[in-house]
């Protein structure tokens, strides 16, 4: 290690120490120990241009151990990464010294954990341990897919390498095992995880709860496992990364030995430096031990020059060469170039909706919404070439396979395939889709609705990052029937509806499915849950306007709720009661309306496929659907009541579940739990 390299690494350490101390909270230990890794990757080994942090071919760096956020903030500052907003440079640096001085404070670009789209250069939001690793698998998959799909003339302008830095906590979380197993199976040789084996967690030594040999576990997965005995040995780190780049068949794990809080005379190697500031006195001693003679938050001129001659100079040259070659590519391959432009900007291609324009004809028998979902998914994906995804081993049941010609299966033999077989790994599946989405791919994943509990952590990050990931969740209620309560979701609708920025769609028939998918495709900022049935649902007759693409159904689905059918008093133009539901229970409401009509009771039926979209509408629209003057209301859903009260008011009533289901044919269950037209009519008139 040269003198100036040592100075640069110590700059990272001191910036991290000072930022955490100024905030009086944070995690200084890991940034202090892993500063050599960050320095070497950014200033020497990664293909990266700080002036273009959204460059398509940049190497990705994911700090899975997101609590060590001052590590990435310090290196982004030293590298001079530009801040971007809405795809354009703002003229500011992504991390300014004042941001580091205001670490963890409101308005600073240095939040407690790295946040996607808040600070340029942060590839994904991390903090919940292990998810960064799984998202890095999504990045590696995207890289392979871009190369296979768009490389021409033996030249790859779109593939990149992916590095993720993780610790013992990431390795203990189960999601890392799910993701590592799949990465090995897919032979993602462009993926490198750097594992900081410092053997310390918040409670103390990992001897308390973690005694496995991680390297051997990864060898069993099928990874290329390398070991660096001292993180401060830059030549050993260089050799390990060179080995990774030469590997052509396996992902790589580099096990790096480090001392947490390196340089601290009294706290290094202890849990005390993991999640708390060192304290002013210990910082003075640590800086003395490191030979640091500068004030707080100072970057020596030699270090500025080192990064200017390193990552900044190399990045300018690499990006300029790529830009020239990409211009030639665009001229030679305009179709592919237009696809890539749309992909990177989030736009949809011309005639993307050609396959979904046709309305489904009315059909009393109908079809399960999982079937109509599968058909519309295929029609949509055929029009959006970068829409890719798959299921957690349940595609035949949730109908999430892309079956049109050329779709293919993604894997080592065909990295251009669009069907993913995630295996029974729900959590990793969702996190991988997040990683793919940050690369511009329109990713989706599918499982049974009840298993959304396994992937909820990743779904929450979809919402935080404003990623329009599609979650196809089938077998949506007690309508699952004989599989019993372990497979019958009753509380999941309510739990998902309370997650900010998540749009939950529960369509009542094939045409609502169609328009729900249309809304999903045009949306750029919200993840969408498509909740679909196992049992058949009648396809309702719809009145279509002359243009063929605007009807009560299409407008209503996009607005979350609409008047499906009115039966009003001809003398007054009013109705006595509002019946409302979602999904399969909308048909129960329609049948109940007929029974009420025979009793001389006038009822309005409201279909509410998405509470979230309904809440986004104007007060006037919501009043037109659910007028306050009508206080007699009944909500019907084969789930628990929570969430419906805002529409029921103090006098409304709910027909649905109050506990878990049972194992029996679904029609018998609906009768047993009172989710029938007769009971709804009775409740409405009590």
PDB file of C-alpha atoms in Angstrom, residues 406-624:
ATOM      1  CA  UNK A 406     -39.741 -16.878 -28.184  1.00  0.00           C
ATOM      2  CA  UNK A 407     -40.419 -16.256 -24.488  1.00  0.00           C
ATOM      3  CA  UNK A 408     -38.078 -19.017 -23.341  1.00  0.00           C
ATOM      4  CA  UNK A 409     -36.709 -19.875 -19.899  1.00  0.00           C
ATOM      5  CA  UNK A 410     -33.944 -17.790 -18.330  1.00  0.00           C
ATOM      6  CA  UNK A 411     -30.867 -19.815 -17.453  1.00  0.00           C
ATOM      7  CA  UNK A 412     -27.227 -20.536 -18.312  1.00  0.00           C
ATOM      8  CA  UNK A 413     -28.274 -21.957 -21.674  1.00  0.00           C
ATOM      9  CA  UNK A 414     -30.456 -18.951 -22.530  1.00  0.00           C
ATOM     10  CA  UNK A 415     -29.845 -15.730 -20.643  1.00  0.00           C
ATOM     11  CA  UNK A 416     -32.289 -13.999 -22.987  1.00  0.00           C
ATOM     12  CA  UNK A 417     -35.187 -16.080 -21.661  1.00  0.00           C
ATOM     13  CA  UNK A 418     -38.087 -14.259 -20.038  1.00  0.00           C
ATOM     14  CA  UNK A 419     -39.492 -16.964 -17.758  1.00  0.00           C
ATOM     15  CA  UNK A 420     -37.796 -17.299 -14.376  1.00  0.00           C
ATOM     16  CA  UNK A 421     -37.938 -20.384 -12.229  1.00  0.00           C
ATOM     17  CA  UNK A 422     -37.161 -18.960  -8.792  1.00  0.00           C
ATOM     18  CA  UNK A 423     -37.671 -22.205  -6.950  1.00  0.00           C
ATOM     19  CA  UNK A 424     -39.409 -22.195  -3.587  1.00  0.00           C
ATOM     20  CA  UNK A 425     -37.683 -18.984  -2.502  1.00  0.00           C
ATOM     21  CA  UNK A 426     -40.399 -16.324  -2.126  1.00  0.00           C
ATOM     22  CA  UNK A 427     -38.343 -13.743  -0.215  1.00  0.00           C
ATOM     23  CA  UNK A 428     -35.351 -13.872  -2.532  1.00  0.00           C
ATOM     24  CA  UNK A 429     -37.668 -13.920  -5.568  1.00  0.00           C
ATOM     25  CA  UNK A 430     -39.240 -10.592  -4.624  1.00  0.00           C
ATOM     26  CA  UNK A 431     -35.914  -8.975  -3.734  1.00  0.00           C
ATOM     27  CA  UNK A 432     -34.387 -10.179  -7.013  1.00  0.00           C
ATOM     28  CA  UNK A 433     -37.285  -8.568  -8.867  1.00  0.00           C
ATOM     29  CA  UNK A 434     -36.490  -5.318  -7.052  1.00  0.00           C
ATOM     30  CA  UNK A 435     -32.926  -5.529  -8.295  1.00  0.00           C
ATOM     31  CA  UNK A 436     -34.058  -6.169 -11.859  1.00  0.00           C
ATOM     32  CA  UNK A 437     -36.507  -3.260 -11.647  1.00  0.00           C
ATOM     33  CA  UNK A 438     -33.779  -0.796 -10.655  1.00  0.00           C
ATOM     34  CA  UNK A 439     -32.043  -1.775 -13.906  1.00  0.00           C
ATOM     35  CA  UNK A 440     -35.136  -0.820 -15.924  1.00  0.00           C
ATOM     36  CA  UNK A 441     -36.688  -4.242 -16.429  1.00  0.00           C
ATOM     37  CA  UNK A 442     -40.439  -4.594 -15.923  1.00  0.00           C
ATOM     38  CA  UNK A 443     -40.202  -7.448 -13.471  1.00  0.00           C
ATOM     39  CA  UNK A 444     -42.916  -9.557 -11.917  1.00  0.00           C
ATOM     40  CA  UNK A 445     -43.131 -12.481  -9.525  1.00  0.00           C
ATOM     41  CA  UNK A 446     -45.913 -14.853  -8.540  1.00  0.00           C
ATOM     42  CA  UNK A 447     -46.969 -17.138  -5.724  1.00  0.00           C
ATOM     43  CA  UNK A 448     -50.055 -18.067  -3.707  1.00  0.00           C
ATOM     44  CA  UNK A 449     -51.523 -15.073  -1.909  1.00  0.00           C
ATOM     45  CA  UNK A 450     -51.061 -16.565   1.549  1.00  0.00           C
ATOM     46  CA  UNK A 451     -47.312 -16.824   0.920  1.00  0.00           C
ATOM     47  CA  UNK A 452     -46.977 -13.079   0.476  1.00  0.00           C
ATOM     48  CA  UNK A 453     -46.118 -13.199   4.173  1.00  0.00           C
ATOM     49  CA  UNK A 454     -42.799 -14.779   3.178  1.00  0.00           C
ATOM     50  CA  UNK A 455     -41.860 -11.957   0.810  1.00  0.00           C
ATOM     51  CA  UNK A 456     -43.333  -8.971   2.643  1.00  0.00           C
ATOM     52  CA  UNK A 457     -39.941  -7.457   3.570  1.00  0.00           C
ATOM     53  CA  UNK A 458     -38.942  -7.186  -0.078  1.00  0.00           C
ATOM     54  CA  UNK A 459     -42.391  -5.888  -1.038  1.00  0.00           C
ATOM     55  CA  UNK A 460     -41.954  -3.111   1.499  1.00  0.00           C
ATOM     56  CA  UNK A 461     -38.686  -2.118  -0.183  1.00  0.00           C
ATOM     57  CA  UNK A 462     -40.501  -2.111  -3.559  1.00  0.00           C
ATOM     58  CA  UNK A 463     -42.794   0.507  -2.036  1.00  0.00           C
ATOM     59  CA  UNK A 464     -39.954   2.518  -0.495  1.00  0.00           C
ATOM     60  CA  UNK A 465     -38.021   2.590  -3.775  1.00  0.00           C
ATOM     61  CA  UNK A 466     -41.097   3.402  -5.909  1.00  0.00           C
ATOM     62  CA  UNK A 467     -40.475   0.327  -8.058  1.00  0.00           C
ATOM     63  CA  UNK A 468     -43.435  -0.826 -10.205  1.00  0.00           C
ATOM     64  CA  UNK A 469     -42.821  -4.512  -9.523  1.00  0.00           C
ATOM     65  CA  UNK A 470     -45.848  -6.712 -10.221  1.00  0.00           C
ATOM     66  CA  UNK A 471     -46.843  -9.299  -7.619  1.00  0.00           C
ATOM     67  CA  UNK A 472     -49.251 -11.901  -9.002  1.00  0.00           C
ATOM     68  CA  UNK A 473     -50.927 -13.536  -5.992  1.00  0.00           C
ATOM     69  CA  UNK A 474     -53.386 -16.311  -6.731  1.00  0.00           C
ATOM     70  CA  UNK A 475     -55.675 -18.531  -4.632  1.00  0.00           C
ATOM     71  CA  UNK A 476     -56.910 -15.378  -3.005  1.00  0.00           C
ATOM     72  CA  UNK A 477     -59.376 -16.378  -0.264  1.00  0.00           C
ATOM     73  CA  UNK A 478     -61.260 -19.213   1.417  1.00  0.00           C
ATOM     74  CA  UNK A 479     -62.196 -19.994  -2.173  1.00  0.00           C
ATOM     75  CA  UNK A 480     -59.023 -22.105  -2.144  1.00  0.00           C
ATOM     76  CA  UNK A 481     -61.303 -24.636  -0.474  1.00  0.00           C
ATOM     77  CA  UNK A 482     -59.921 -28.043   0.384  1.00  0.00           C
ATOM     78  CA  UNK A 483     -56.336 -26.873   0.996  1.00  0.00           C
ATOM     79  CA  UNK A 484     -57.597 -25.517   4.294  1.00  0.00           C
ATOM     80  CA  UNK A 485     -56.694 -22.574   6.533  1.00  0.00           C
ATOM     81  CA  UNK A 486     -52.919 -22.821   6.030  1.00  0.00           C
ATOM     82  CA  UNK A 487     -53.511 -21.868   2.395  1.00  0.00           C
ATOM     83  CA  UNK A 488     -56.566 -19.632   2.785  1.00  0.00           C
ATOM     84  CA  UNK A 489     -55.597 -15.962   3.144  1.00  0.00           C
ATOM     85  CA  UNK A 490     -57.993 -14.002   5.338  1.00  0.00           C
ATOM     86  CA  UNK A 491     -55.871 -11.241   6.916  1.00  0.00           C
ATOM     87  CA  UNK A 492     -53.492 -10.635   3.999  1.00  0.00           C
ATOM     88  CA  UNK A 493     -55.700  -8.184   2.098  1.00  0.00           C
ATOM     89  CA  UNK A 494     -55.928  -5.879   5.087  1.00  0.00           C
ATOM     90  CA  UNK A 495     -52.230  -6.156   5.848  1.00  0.00           C
ATOM     91  CA  UNK A 496     -51.208  -5.256   2.295  1.00  0.00           C
ATOM     92  CA  UNK A 497     -53.712  -2.427   1.997  1.00  0.00           C
ATOM     93  CA  UNK A 498     -52.028  -0.615   4.881  1.00  0.00           C
ATOM     94  CA  UNK A 499     -48.595  -0.596   3.202  1.00  0.00           C
ATOM     95  CA  UNK A 500     -47.800   2.895   1.808  1.00  0.00           C
ATOM     96  CA  UNK A 501     -47.465   3.152  -1.979  1.00  0.00           C
ATOM     97  CA  UNK A 502     -48.662  -0.411  -2.596  1.00  0.00           C
ATOM     98  CA  UNK A 503     -51.618  -0.761  -4.969  1.00  0.00           C
ATOM     99  CA  UNK A 504     -53.705  -3.865  -4.264  1.00  0.00           C
ATOM    100  CA  UNK A 505     -55.932  -4.969  -7.162  1.00  0.00           C
ATOM    101  CA  UNK A 506     -58.643  -7.575  -6.626  1.00  0.00           C
ATOM    102  CA  UNK A 507     -60.590  -7.706  -9.911  1.00  0.00           C
ATOM    103  CA  UNK A 508     -64.067  -9.220 -10.063  1.00  0.00           C
ATOM    104  CA  UNK A 509     -63.988 -10.618 -13.603  1.00  0.00           C
ATOM    105  CA  UNK A 510     -61.878 -10.966 -16.726  1.00  0.00           C
ATOM    106  CA  UNK A 511     -62.467  -7.400 -17.893  1.00  0.00           C
ATOM    107  CA  UNK A 512     -61.497  -5.917 -14.562  1.00  0.00           C
ATOM    108  CA  UNK A 513     -58.368  -8.075 -14.813  1.00  0.00           C
ATOM    109  CA  UNK A 514     -57.646  -6.576 -18.209  1.00  0.00           C
ATOM    110  CA  UNK A 515     -57.965  -2.997 -17.024  1.00  0.00           C
ATOM    111  CA  UNK A 516     -56.060  -3.695 -13.827  1.00  0.00           C
ATOM    112  CA  UNK A 517     -53.126  -4.843 -15.959  1.00  0.00           C
ATOM    113  CA  UNK A 518     -53.466  -1.742 -18.126  1.00  0.00           C
ATOM    114  CA  UNK A 519     -53.185   0.468 -15.038  1.00  0.00           C
ATOM    115  CA  UNK A 520     -50.187  -1.512 -13.841  1.00  0.00           C
ATOM    116  CA  UNK A 521     -48.398  -1.146 -17.189  1.00  0.00           C
ATOM    117  CA  UNK A 522     -48.820   2.634 -17.317  1.00  0.00           C
ATOM    118  CA  UNK A 523     -47.881   3.173 -13.674  1.00  0.00           C
ATOM    119  CA  UNK A 524     -44.230   4.031 -12.964  1.00  0.00           C
ATOM    120  CA  UNK A 525     -43.991   4.442  -9.210  1.00  0.00           C
ATOM    121  CA  UNK A 526     -46.136   1.917  -7.326  1.00  0.00           C
ATOM    122  CA  UNK A 527     -45.706  -1.829  -6.929  1.00  0.00           C
ATOM    123  CA  UNK A 528     -48.940  -3.660  -7.734  1.00  0.00           C
ATOM    124  CA  UNK A 529     -50.446  -6.782  -6.184  1.00  0.00           C
ATOM    125  CA  UNK A 530     -52.730  -8.599  -8.619  1.00  0.00           C
ATOM    126  CA  UNK A 531     -54.957 -10.730  -6.380  1.00  0.00           C
ATOM    127  CA  UNK A 532     -56.687 -13.480  -8.390  1.00  0.00           C
ATOM    128  CA  UNK A 533     -58.951 -16.441  -7.739  1.00  0.00           C
ATOM    129  CA  UNK A 534     -58.743 -20.178  -8.087  1.00  0.00           C
ATOM    130  CA  UNK A 535     -62.503 -20.544  -8.665  1.00  0.00           C
ATOM    131  CA  UNK A 536     -64.423 -19.409 -11.754  1.00  0.00           C
ATOM    132  CA  UNK A 537     -65.960 -15.935 -11.867  1.00  0.00           C
ATOM    133  CA  UNK A 538     -68.726 -14.932 -14.319  1.00  0.00           C
ATOM    134  CA  UNK A 539     -67.654 -12.432 -16.955  1.00  0.00           C
ATOM    135  CA  UNK A 540     -70.136  -9.597 -16.606  1.00  0.00           C
ATOM    136  CA  UNK A 541     -71.810  -7.840 -19.545  1.00  0.00           C
ATOM    137  CA  UNK A 542     -70.239  -4.433 -20.139  1.00  0.00           C
ATOM    138  CA  UNK A 543     -71.447  -1.386 -22.033  1.00  0.00           C
ATOM    139  CA  UNK A 544     -68.652  -0.215 -24.309  1.00  0.00           C
ATOM    140  CA  UNK A 545     -68.339   3.265 -25.780  1.00  0.00           C
ATOM    141  CA  UNK A 546     -67.952   3.607 -29.596  1.00  0.00           C
ATOM    142  CA  UNK A 547     -64.174   4.015 -29.296  1.00  0.00           C
ATOM    143  CA  UNK A 548     -64.039   0.551 -27.747  1.00  0.00           C
ATOM    144  CA  UNK A 549     -61.642   1.461 -24.970  1.00  0.00           C
ATOM    145  CA  UNK A 550     -63.614   3.529 -22.488  1.00  0.00           C
ATOM    146  CA  UNK A 551     -66.366   2.077 -20.394  1.00  0.00           C
ATOM    147  CA  UNK A 552     -67.504   2.093 -16.803  1.00  0.00           C
ATOM    148  CA  UNK A 553     -65.213  -0.850 -16.162  1.00  0.00           C
ATOM    149  CA  UNK A 554     -62.043   0.716 -17.567  1.00  0.00           C
ATOM    150  CA  UNK A 555     -62.568   4.084 -15.916  1.00  0.00           C
ATOM    151  CA  UNK A 556     -63.741   2.447 -12.714  1.00  0.00           C
ATOM    152  CA  UNK A 557     -60.776   0.138 -12.308  1.00  0.00           C
ATOM    153  CA  UNK A 558     -58.341   2.994 -12.840  1.00  0.00           C
ATOM    154  CA  UNK A 559     -60.215   4.946 -10.151  1.00  0.00           C
ATOM    155  CA  UNK A 560     -60.302   2.055  -7.725  1.00  0.00           C
ATOM    156  CA  UNK A 561     -64.087   1.758  -7.376  1.00  0.00           C
ATOM    157  CA  UNK A 562     -67.165   2.455  -9.468  1.00  0.00           C
ATOM    158  CA  UNK A 563     -70.887   1.921  -9.675  1.00  0.00           C
ATOM    159  CA  UNK A 564     -71.276  -1.466 -11.272  1.00  0.00           C
ATOM    160  CA  UNK A 565     -75.065  -1.660 -11.257  1.00  0.00           C
ATOM    161  CA  UNK A 566     -77.755   0.693  -9.937  1.00  0.00           C
ATOM    162  CA  UNK A 567     -81.301  -0.235  -9.066  1.00  0.00           C
ATOM    163  CA  UNK A 568     -82.941   3.038  -8.088  1.00  0.00           C
ATOM    164  CA  UNK A 569     -86.413   4.051  -7.036  1.00  0.00           C
ATOM    165  CA  UNK A 570     -87.998   5.440 -10.224  1.00  0.00           C
ATOM    166  CA  UNK A 571     -90.083   7.831  -8.190  1.00  0.00           C
ATOM    167  CA  UNK A 572     -87.201   9.424  -6.269  1.00  0.00           C
ATOM    168  CA  UNK A 573     -84.095   8.470  -8.262  1.00  0.00           C
ATOM    169  CA  UNK A 574     -82.506   7.196  -5.053  1.00  0.00           C
ATOM    170  CA  UNK A 575     -81.549   3.853  -3.547  1.00  0.00           C
ATOM    171  CA  UNK A 576     -81.888   2.401  -0.063  1.00  0.00           C
ATOM    172  CA  UNK A 577     -78.609   0.574   0.438  1.00  0.00           C
ATOM    173  CA  UNK A 578     -75.102   0.270  -1.027  1.00  0.00           C
ATOM    174  CA  UNK A 579     -73.599  -3.185  -1.486  1.00  0.00           C
ATOM    175  CA  UNK A 580     -69.870  -3.151  -2.100  1.00  0.00           C
ATOM    176  CA  UNK A 581     -67.214  -5.767  -2.516  1.00  0.00           C
ATOM    177  CA  UNK A 582     -64.112  -6.821  -4.396  1.00  0.00           C
ATOM    178  CA  UNK A 583     -63.131  -9.829  -6.458  1.00  0.00           C
ATOM    179  CA  UNK A 584     -65.321 -12.894  -6.207  1.00  0.00           C
ATOM    180  CA  UNK A 585     -67.680 -11.282  -3.698  1.00  0.00           C
ATOM    181  CA  UNK A 586     -68.861  -8.642  -6.175  1.00  0.00           C
ATOM    182  CA  UNK A 587     -70.979 -11.396  -7.746  1.00  0.00           C
ATOM    183  CA  UNK A 588     -72.475 -12.150  -4.353  1.00  0.00           C
ATOM    184  CA  UNK A 589     -73.475  -8.486  -4.157  1.00  0.00           C
ATOM    185  CA  UNK A 590     -75.081  -8.611  -7.613  1.00  0.00           C
ATOM    186  CA  UNK A 591     -77.133 -11.658  -6.663  1.00  0.00           C
ATOM    187  CA  UNK A 592     -78.115 -10.018  -3.396  1.00  0.00           C
ATOM    188  CA  UNK A 593     -79.270  -6.960  -5.333  1.00  0.00           C
ATOM    189  CA  UNK A 594     -81.725  -9.154  -7.224  1.00  0.00           C
ATOM    190  CA  UNK A 595     -83.092 -10.626  -3.989  1.00  0.00           C
ATOM    191  CA  UNK A 596     -83.496  -7.156  -2.512  1.00  0.00           C
ATOM    192  CA  UNK A 597     -85.315  -5.986  -5.633  1.00  0.00           C
ATOM    193  CA  UNK A 598     -87.837  -8.766  -5.147  1.00  0.00           C
ATOM    194  CA  UNK A 599     -88.329  -7.448  -1.616  1.00  0.00           C
ATOM    195  CA  UNK A 600     -88.849  -3.904  -2.874  1.00  0.00           C
ATOM    196  CA  UNK A 601     -85.463  -2.680  -1.676  1.00  0.00           C
ATOM    197  CA  UNK A 602     -83.425  -0.534  -4.047  1.00  0.00           C
ATOM    198  CA  UNK A 603     -79.678  -1.237  -3.967  1.00  0.00           C
ATOM    199  CA  UNK A 604     -76.530   0.082  -5.620  1.00  0.00           C
ATOM    200  CA  UNK A 605     -73.663  -2.349  -6.249  1.00  0.00           C
ATOM    201  CA  UNK A 606     -70.154  -0.922  -6.107  1.00  0.00           C
ATOM    202  CA  UNK A 607     -67.143  -2.872  -7.296  1.00  0.00           C
ATOM    203  CA  UNK A 608     -63.993  -1.827  -5.441  1.00  0.00           C
ATOM    204  CA  UNK A 609     -60.993  -3.537  -7.037  1.00  0.00           C
ATOM    205  CA  UNK A 610     -58.521  -1.150  -5.362  1.00  0.00           C
ATOM    206  CA  UNK A 611     -59.054   0.863  -2.205  1.00  0.00           C
ATOM    207  CA  UNK A 612     -55.723   2.596  -2.767  1.00  0.00           C
ATOM    208  CA  UNK A 613     -56.705   3.973  -6.163  1.00  0.00           C
ATOM    209  CA  UNK A 614     -60.111   4.996  -4.851  1.00  0.00           C
ATOM    210  CA  UNK A 615     -58.441   7.015  -2.100  1.00  0.00           C
ATOM    211  CA  UNK A 616     -56.388   8.861  -4.733  1.00  0.00           C
ATOM    212  CA  UNK A 617     -59.554  10.204  -6.391  1.00  0.00           C
ATOM    213  CA  UNK A 618     -61.223  13.538  -5.781  1.00  0.00           C
ATOM    214  CA  UNK A 619     -63.736  14.022  -2.997  1.00  0.00           C
ATOM    215  CA  UNK A 620     -66.375  14.640  -5.666  1.00  0.00           C
ATOM    216  CA  UNK A 621     -65.753  11.336  -7.405  1.00  0.00           C
ATOM    217  CA  UNK A 622     -65.761   9.366  -4.165  1.00  0.00           C
ATOM    218  CA  UNK A 623     -69.030  11.052  -3.181  1.00  0.00           C
ATOM    219  CA  UNK A 624     -70.560  10.128  -6.540  1.00  0.00           C
TER     220      UNK A 624
END
